[in-house]
Amino acid sequence: HHLKEVGVFSTEIKVSDLSGDGGSNMPEKILVSACLLGIGCRYDGKEKENPRVKKLLENPDVVLIPVCPEQLGGLSTPRTASERSGDRVINQAGEDVTVQYQKGAEEALKMAELYGCKRAILKERSPSCGCGIIYDGSFSRQTVPGNGVTAELFLNHGISVFGESVLED
Ligand code: SF4
């Protein structure tokens, strides 16, 4: 019975009604680190909302697709802070969490590809989302040139990555 009801609903909103005129006037879909929208997915469970990113929600030319790679990789919230260390990711308790970071990056890439995102706005300095500059693995707030695991995978698949601070008001 439930399936039938859904069927009736779907005849009222046809997929063709939602797909626009073939794509040219469709808003651009941009993947975004969920924490920048105020979602409490960060390692410390705190939110880190960015007003400029949030303002993009009002822009009819873009649709934001929020993703948290670390949660998609199976890590809990809150979780022990982690930093990249060479080609591994190690948390502050000394545990190797590289597998979860890689899994999260792959799932985030799947989301980006499902939605056809060509650009992503990702949280700066994160071991997943950081692009260009990340923490150096010493847990002392020191940074080094480098990319988070997800940012790196995105770049390797032709998705442009921007940090939140490059957005203009
Ligand atoms: Fe934010 Fe990315 Fe860290 Fe998730 S993995 S909390 S989206 S910076």
Coordinates of N, CA, C and O and ligand atoms in Angstrom, one line a residue, residues 32-36 41-43 67-71 79 101 123 126-130, ligand 1:
V32 N 30.5 21.1 -0.2 CA 31.0 22.0 0.9 C 31.2 21.2 2.1 O 30.4 20.3 2.4
S33 N 32.3 21.5 2.9 CA 32.5 20.9 4.2 C 31.3 21.2 5.1 O 31.0 22.4 5.3
A34 N 30.6 20.2 5.6 CA 29.4 20.4 6.4 C 29.6 21.3 7.6 O 28.7 22.1 7.9
C35 N 30.8 21.3 8.2 CA 31.0 22.1 9.4 C 31.0 23.6 9.1 O 30.7 24.4 9.9
L36 N 31.3 23.9 7.8 CA 31.2 25.4 7.4 C 29.8 25.9 7.4 O 29.6 27.1 7.5
C41 N 29.8 18.5 13.1 CA 30.5 17.3 12.7 C 32.0 17.3 13.1 O 32.7 16.3 12.8
R42 N 32.5 18.4 13.6 CA 33.9 18.5 13.9 C 34.4 17.5 14.9 O 33.6 17.1 15.8
Y43 N 35.7 17.3 15.0 CA 36.3 16.4 15.9 C 35.9 16.7 17.4 O 35.7 15.9 18.2
V67 N 28.9 17.8 3.1 CA 29.5 16.5 3.3 C 30.6 16.6 4.4 O 31.3 17.6 4.5
C68 N 30.6 15.6 5.3 CA 31.7 15.5 6.2 C 32.5 14.2 6.0 O 32.0 13.1 6.4
P69 N 33.6 14.3 5.3 CA 34.4 13.0 5.0 C 34.7 12.2 6.2 O 34.7 11.0 6.2
E70 N 35.1 12.8 7.3 CA 35.5 12.0 8.5 C 34.3 11.2 9.1 O 34.5 10.1 9.5
Q71 N 33.1 11.8 9.1 CA 32.0 11.0 9.5 C 31.7 9.9 8.5 O 31.4 8.8 8.8
R79 N 35.6 13.1 18.2 CA 36.6 12.1 18.0 C 38.0 12.7 18.3 O 38.1 13.9 18.5
Y101 N 40.2 7.8 6.9 CA 40.3 9.0 6.2 C 40.2 8.7 4.7 O 39.6 9.5 3.9
K123 N 37.0 23.1 4.3 CA 37.5 23.7 5.5 C 39.1 23.7 5.5 O 39.7 22.6 5.3
S126 N 42.3 21.3 7.7 CA 41.8 20.0 8.2 C 42.6 18.9 7.5 O 43.0 19.0 6.3
P127 N 42.9 17.8 8.2 CA 43.6 16.6 7.6 C 42.8 15.9 6.5 O 43.3 15.2 5.7
S128 N 41.5 16.2 6.5 CA 40.6 15.7 5.4 C 40.4 16.8 4.3 O 40.6 16.6 3.1
C129 N 40.0 18.0 4.8 CA 39.5 19.0 3.9 C 40.5 20.1 3.5 O 40.2 20.8 2.5
G130 N 41.5 20.2 4.2 CA 42.5 21.3 4.0 C 43.1 21.2 2.6 O 43.4 20.1 2.1
Ligands
SF4_1 FE1 34.6 19.7 8.6 FE2 35.9 18.3 6.8 FE3 36.5 18.0 9.4 FE4 34.2 17.1 8.5 S1 36.2 16.3 7.9 S2 34.5 18.3 10.4 S3 33.6 18.6 7.0 S4 36.8 19.8 8.2

